[in-house]
XYZ file of C-alpha atoms in Angstrom:
401
model
C -56.387 22.160 -178.002
C -54.636 22.594 -181.134
C -52.260 25.388 -179.819
C -51.300 23.482 -176.739
C -50.929 20.211 -178.306
C -48.140 21.124 -180.609
C -45.709 21.805 -177.691
C -46.489 18.340 -176.773
C -45.099 17.143 -180.322
C -42.290 19.300 -179.419
C -41.745 17.500 -175.982
C -42.287 14.084 -177.690
C -39.594 14.920 -180.428
C -37.275 16.008 -178.037
C -37.495 13.099 -175.781
C -37.274 10.491 -178.818
C -34.025 12.455 -179.986
C -32.633 12.449 -176.679
C -33.006 8.490 -176.136
C -32.049 7.671 -179.754
C -28.956 9.641 -180.099
C -28.072 9.049 -176.408
C -28.147 5.253 -176.922
C -26.136 5.523 -180.164
C -23.424 7.992 -178.692
C -23.182 5.881 -175.585
C -20.972 3.350 -177.567
C -18.068 5.570 -176.487
C -18.878 4.615 -172.723
C -19.196 0.784 -173.688
C -16.163 0.733 -175.640
C -13.441 -0.046 -172.883
C -15.850 -2.782 -170.900
C -16.659 -4.410 -174.126
C -13.086 -4.631 -175.347
C -12.017 -5.905 -171.868
C -14.849 -8.471 -171.564
C -14.684 -9.838 -175.045
C -11.345 -9.268 -176.442
C -12.873 -7.653 -179.601
C -10.562 -5.134 -181.051
C -11.293 -1.484 -180.161
C -11.358 -0.632 -184.255
C -13.850 -3.395 -184.612
C -16.174 -2.001 -181.849
C -15.518 1.688 -182.913
C -16.609 0.619 -186.410
C -20.075 0.431 -185.091
C -20.078 4.104 -184.731
C -19.128 4.623 -188.359
C -21.821 2.089 -189.540
C -24.301 4.459 -187.496
C -23.414 7.552 -189.358
C -23.606 5.765 -192.670
C -26.667 3.897 -192.066
C -28.401 7.065 -190.687
C -27.662 9.052 -193.562
C -29.306 6.519 -195.891
C -32.350 5.198 -194.218
C -32.970 8.894 -192.743
C -34.024 9.627 -196.419
C -36.218 6.526 -196.730
C -37.878 7.110 -193.343
C -38.624 10.860 -194.274
C -40.399 9.671 -197.472
C -42.438 7.066 -195.517
C -43.534 9.601 -193.015
C -44.736 11.845 -195.970
C -46.835 8.973 -197.160
C -47.873 7.449 -194.078
C -47.544 9.736 -191.131
C -44.709 10.159 -188.551
C -46.594 8.076 -185.879
C -46.104 4.899 -187.925
C -42.605 5.572 -188.619
C -41.478 6.742 -185.231
C -43.200 3.637 -183.676
C -41.284 1.381 -185.839
C -38.257 3.188 -184.630
C -39.115 2.793 -180.956
C -39.478 -0.925 -181.413
C -36.383 -1.482 -183.756
C -34.203 0.757 -181.149
C -35.097 -1.231 -178.112
C -34.477 -4.714 -180.212
C -31.064 -3.273 -181.741
C -30.018 -2.748 -178.097
C -31.176 -6.021 -176.744
C -29.647 -8.019 -179.480
C -26.392 -6.127 -179.007
C -26.234 -6.782 -175.693
C -26.567 -10.702 -176.312
C -23.901 -10.610 -179.221
C -21.188 -13.239 -178.807
C -19.504 -12.264 -182.002
C -18.093 -9.031 -183.341
C -19.968 -9.245 -186.668
C -23.238 -9.537 -184.616
C -22.458 -6.713 -182.533
C -21.700 -4.665 -185.530
C -25.083 -5.447 -187.175
C -27.041 -5.038 -183.792
C -25.279 -1.825 -182.677
C -24.041 -0.300 -185.841
C -26.646 -1.179 -188.451
C -30.058 -1.500 -186.533
C -29.372 1.279 -183.896
C -28.365 3.567 -186.803
C -31.433 2.582 -188.766
C -33.793 3.189 -185.580
C -32.412 6.225 -184.628
C -32.800 7.810 -188.032
C -36.515 7.303 -187.726
C -37.019 10.096 -185.154
C -34.804 13.148 -186.594
C -36.178 13.930 -190.037
C -39.724 12.876 -189.411
C -40.211 14.556 -186.128
C -38.285 17.705 -187.362
C -40.872 17.836 -190.482
C -43.894 17.373 -188.462
C -42.991 19.947 -185.974
C -42.808 22.492 -188.725
C -46.097 21.332 -189.916
C -47.622 22.047 -186.528
C -46.021 25.535 -186.097
C -46.651 28.467 -188.243
C -45.143 30.843 -185.629
C -42.469 30.367 -183.311
C -41.225 27.598 -185.991
C -37.511 28.019 -185.251
C -37.911 27.925 -181.600
C -39.898 24.875 -181.884
C -37.585 23.097 -184.191
C -34.460 24.087 -182.021
C -36.320 22.572 -178.910
C -36.670 19.356 -180.496
C -32.874 19.461 -181.611
C -32.020 20.554 -178.113
C -33.357 17.144 -177.066
C -30.690 15.498 -179.115
C -28.128 17.908 -177.725
C -28.684 16.850 -173.885
C -28.480 12.999 -174.852
C -24.826 12.708 -174.184
C -25.568 14.329 -170.667
C -28.393 11.902 -169.682
C -27.952 8.268 -171.382
C -24.146 8.260 -171.251
C -23.946 8.915 -167.519
C -26.821 6.589 -166.858
C -24.821 3.859 -169.021
C -21.627 4.519 -166.997
C -23.495 3.904 -163.727
C -25.108 0.700 -164.931
C -21.956 -0.767 -166.145
C -20.042 0.172 -162.920
C -23.119 -1.501 -160.852
C -23.278 -4.424 -163.145
C -21.645 -5.166 -166.304
C -21.650 -3.901 -169.881
C -24.181 -6.577 -171.312
C -26.831 -5.975 -168.396
C -26.295 -1.927 -168.868
C -27.093 -2.181 -172.628
C -30.007 -4.637 -172.005
C -31.367 -2.224 -169.436
C -31.082 0.628 -171.900
C -32.820 -1.199 -174.517
C -35.829 -2.088 -172.343
C -35.827 1.553 -171.115
C -35.806 2.810 -174.651
C -39.160 0.531 -175.299
C -40.537 2.070 -172.142
C -40.222 5.451 -172.930
C -40.432 5.474 -176.806
C -43.359 3.358 -177.113
C -45.877 5.706 -175.119
C -44.149 8.774 -176.713
C -44.770 7.453 -180.138
C -48.643 7.012 -179.616
C -48.687 10.681 -178.657
C -47.488 11.842 -182.175
C -50.063 12.798 -184.628
C -50.314 15.142 -187.804
C -51.564 18.507 -187.501
C -55.307 19.462 -188.682
C -55.421 20.089 -192.318
C -56.062 23.583 -193.576
C -59.464 24.021 -194.967
C -58.199 25.435 -198.043
C -55.814 22.215 -199.021
C -56.910 20.657 -202.097
C -58.162 17.007 -201.746
C -55.731 15.730 -204.290
C -52.722 17.411 -202.844
C -52.471 20.082 -205.464
C -51.667 23.818 -204.222
C -52.942 25.152 -201.346
C -54.493 28.481 -201.137
C -52.299 29.866 -198.500
C -49.583 29.494 -200.926
C -48.188 25.982 -200.174
C -45.563 25.057 -203.095
C -47.314 22.668 -205.501
C -44.189 20.361 -206.291
C -43.443 16.603 -206.621
C -40.662 14.988 -204.740
C -38.669 14.645 -207.631
C -38.943 18.047 -208.841
C -38.057 19.452 -205.422
C -34.953 17.106 -205.439
C -33.712 18.241 -208.699
C -34.249 22.046 -208.035
C -31.840 24.356 -207.492
C -33.367 25.308 -204.159
C -32.752 21.705 -202.986
C -29.052 21.896 -204.290
C -28.525 25.042 -202.456
C -29.941 23.630 -199.342
C -28.023 20.259 -199.512
C -24.719 21.631 -200.262
C -24.832 24.194 -197.647
C -25.922 21.533 -195.069
C -23.069 19.288 -196.380
C -20.248 22.145 -196.042
C -21.448 23.438 -192.746
C -21.184 19.910 -191.289
C -17.864 19.098 -193.277
C -16.431 22.486 -191.918
C -17.092 21.688 -188.132
C -16.973 17.651 -187.975
C -13.223 17.646 -188.199
C -12.386 20.315 -185.638
C -15.116 18.759 -183.256
C -13.611 15.351 -183.624
C -9.928 16.129 -183.252
C -10.342 18.924 -180.922
C -9.336 17.108 -177.623
C -6.162 15.764 -179.470
C -5.445 19.154 -180.848
C -5.611 20.836 -177.401
C -3.355 18.138 -175.968
C -0.924 18.963 -178.529
C -0.999 22.474 -177.528
C -0.307 21.380 -173.957
C -3.610 21.256 -172.349
C -3.944 18.129 -169.812
C -6.054 15.272 -171.029
C -8.935 15.685 -168.636
C -9.032 19.518 -169.358
C -9.053 18.913 -173.061
C -11.970 16.485 -172.786
C -13.809 19.559 -170.854
C -13.246 21.759 -173.968
C -15.526 19.169 -175.944
C -18.063 19.059 -173.036
C -18.167 23.031 -173.121
C -18.667 22.841 -176.819
C -21.798 20.702 -176.095
C -23.225 22.683 -173.308
C -22.780 25.941 -175.487
C -24.621 24.049 -178.146
C -27.631 23.634 -176.248
C -27.978 27.444 -175.551
C -27.029 28.308 -179.141
C -30.119 26.202 -180.210
C -32.538 28.226 -178.263
C -30.818 31.388 -178.955
C -30.564 30.997 -182.598
C -34.120 29.574 -182.593
C -35.612 32.516 -180.986
C -33.539 34.937 -183.139
C -34.664 33.075 -186.310
C -38.392 33.836 -185.381
C -37.609 37.400 -184.646
C -35.102 38.252 -187.492
C -35.774 35.567 -190.179
C -34.062 32.092 -190.394
C -32.117 32.768 -193.439
C -29.981 35.952 -192.054
C -29.496 34.244 -188.659
C -28.212 31.249 -190.378
C -25.901 33.431 -192.631
C -24.721 35.146 -189.622
C -23.879 31.937 -187.767
C -22.011 30.161 -190.611
C -19.869 33.380 -190.900
C -19.223 33.104 -186.998
C -18.451 29.516 -187.500
C -16.097 30.100 -190.268
C -14.354 32.675 -188.460
C -13.918 30.869 -185.025
C -12.491 27.493 -186.454
C -9.201 28.898 -187.598
C -9.049 31.026 -184.368
C -8.326 27.918 -182.389
C -4.737 28.010 -183.922
C -4.170 31.309 -181.845
C -5.489 29.651 -178.566
C -2.643 29.107 -176.029
C -4.169 28.506 -172.756
C -7.305 26.736 -171.416
C -9.165 29.824 -170.911
C -8.767 30.951 -174.589
C -9.969 27.163 -175.410
C -12.959 27.669 -173.407
C -13.957 31.036 -174.902
C -13.542 29.823 -178.423
C -15.629 26.369 -177.379
C -18.673 28.660 -176.150
C -18.684 30.533 -179.627
C -18.047 27.626 -181.667
C -20.623 25.134 -179.783
C -23.451 27.825 -180.046
C -22.943 28.527 -183.754
C -22.649 24.954 -184.893
C -25.491 23.960 -182.620
C -27.603 26.858 -183.115
C -27.528 26.939 -187.007
C -28.379 22.975 -187.434
C -32.357 23.478 -187.039
C -32.461 26.320 -189.073
C -32.036 24.337 -192.071
C -35.364 22.641 -191.481
C -37.144 25.889 -191.415
C -35.925 27.017 -194.737
C -36.700 23.649 -196.069
C -40.168 23.852 -194.945
C -40.678 27.252 -196.299
C -39.293 26.476 -199.517
C -40.883 22.994 -200.281
C -43.808 22.991 -198.126
C -45.138 20.445 -195.461
C -46.553 17.585 -197.808
C -43.045 16.453 -198.969
C -41.169 17.829 -196.106
C -40.051 14.537 -194.682
C -38.638 13.319 -197.984
C -37.065 16.598 -198.732
C -35.347 17.029 -195.450
C -34.481 13.281 -195.175
C -32.421 13.920 -198.349
C -30.674 17.039 -196.986
C -29.888 15.226 -193.519
C -28.347 12.291 -195.661
C -26.013 14.985 -197.260
C -25.075 16.432 -193.945
C -24.446 12.901 -192.652
C -21.805 12.578 -195.469
C -20.392 15.787 -194.427
C -19.940 14.697 -190.912
C -18.294 11.462 -192.065
C -15.844 13.556 -194.121
C -14.419 15.915 -191.561
C -12.845 13.287 -189.085
C -11.379 11.569 -191.949
C -9.829 14.602 -193.579
C -8.355 15.853 -190.267
C -6.824 12.289 -189.897
C -5.239 12.557 -193.202
C -3.888 15.963 -192.746
C -2.413 15.309 -189.459
C -0.746 12.024 -190.882
C 0.620 14.035 -193.618
C 1.913 17.240 -191.559
C 1.978 16.049 -187.957
C 0.117 19.114 -187.381
C -3.763 20.109 -187.534
C -3.046 23.533 -188.790
C -4.370 22.912 -192.047
C -7.197 21.057 -190.900
C -8.492 24.379 -189.038
C -7.788 26.668 -192.041
C -9.336 24.300 -194.452
C -12.424 24.007 -192.256
C -12.695 27.561 -191.721
C -12.569 27.897 -195.593
C -15.198 25.245 -196.165
C -17.136 27.183 -193.488
C -16.865 30.423 -195.323
C -17.904 28.675 -198.668
C -21.306 27.229 -196.753
C -22.108 30.807 -195.574
C -21.732 32.039 -199.195
C -23.761 29.146 -200.367
C -26.436 30.125 -197.737
C -26.950 33.520 -199.349
C -28.616 31.719 -202.215
C -31.444 30.636 -200.324
C -34.615 32.120 -201.824
C -36.357 35.002 -199.850
C -39.611 33.535 -198.139
C -41.633 33.458 -195.147
C -38.933 32.115 -193.052
C -36.474 34.480 -194.267
C -38.429 37.193 -192.740
C -39.110 38.231 -189.278
C -42.253 36.445 -187.728
C -44.621 37.617 -185.155
C -44.108 35.801 -181.811
């Protein structure tokens, strides 16, 4: 049963990520109807998404630590309750502040309960095919904009934004609460010391604070930060840049969609490659490709060239993301994985928030995105260089499938 149940953990993690991230990113679908129905400013409504990222970064660290201490089930169960409650409260909000608290703070806090804890749990269930398993959990988050967002659009068209958000909140409860009860910790190895000490199989004996102060975590966190800082700006400003290059608005939006679809395939491709070739060399290769393709957008002249670059770019930034969890698991072990990966995720969230702001500042200063793409490429190259410093461990080696 253990061998088959681990794939149920993967399915539950993918479902949770899809619902949580889909609910959060559907704010883009709600933006216009909310503004029209409430007369709140678009900037005020959009600020809820900024709050989502900031709250996710901080609370993800805390949820990861709680999952190490109490197990993932109680954490994701709390997240399931909180996500549905946040959406229901936001749907009833009659002031902008109440909406920002409900959708910005509470949804971000709830969404962060699923990523680090479920990724950490998945790495604990898998000794083989670990990269693929983590990639499949991450792929659930990748399909979120193609599932929850269209559903939200249909509900808004059929009813109104408040009813749509209320239904999505109730639907989150209906899907996530049963899934949370499927979550369980893997069987403990027989060789594990009862006091949480070193495991005979080679599990690192390290406290949380030792791990977070270690050079290994510094490399992990800075690489994750630089990787996200490199691609977040080009992702966020891609539509605007394509339109400046003469691409029609709807076609420019489709470039963003192609990147998202390519990211799904990239997660599977890089996951399989990580299991066969080792996570570290695959990560380094992906970061190098990302660093090269970002400034290559400056040479794109037509829609076909944008599409071609979008496939490569989306596959690499989507495919590399799950590999950080595999490297963290190999370096720090399963006992403190939730805390360590939650801290690394917090740094990645800061990197994601940096790119859009930097891109806006560059454009305001130069009326051009050229330095954004050049600078992002250099940051991506730096991420690849830092990734080379990861210690050679089990995940850096080819694994039997």
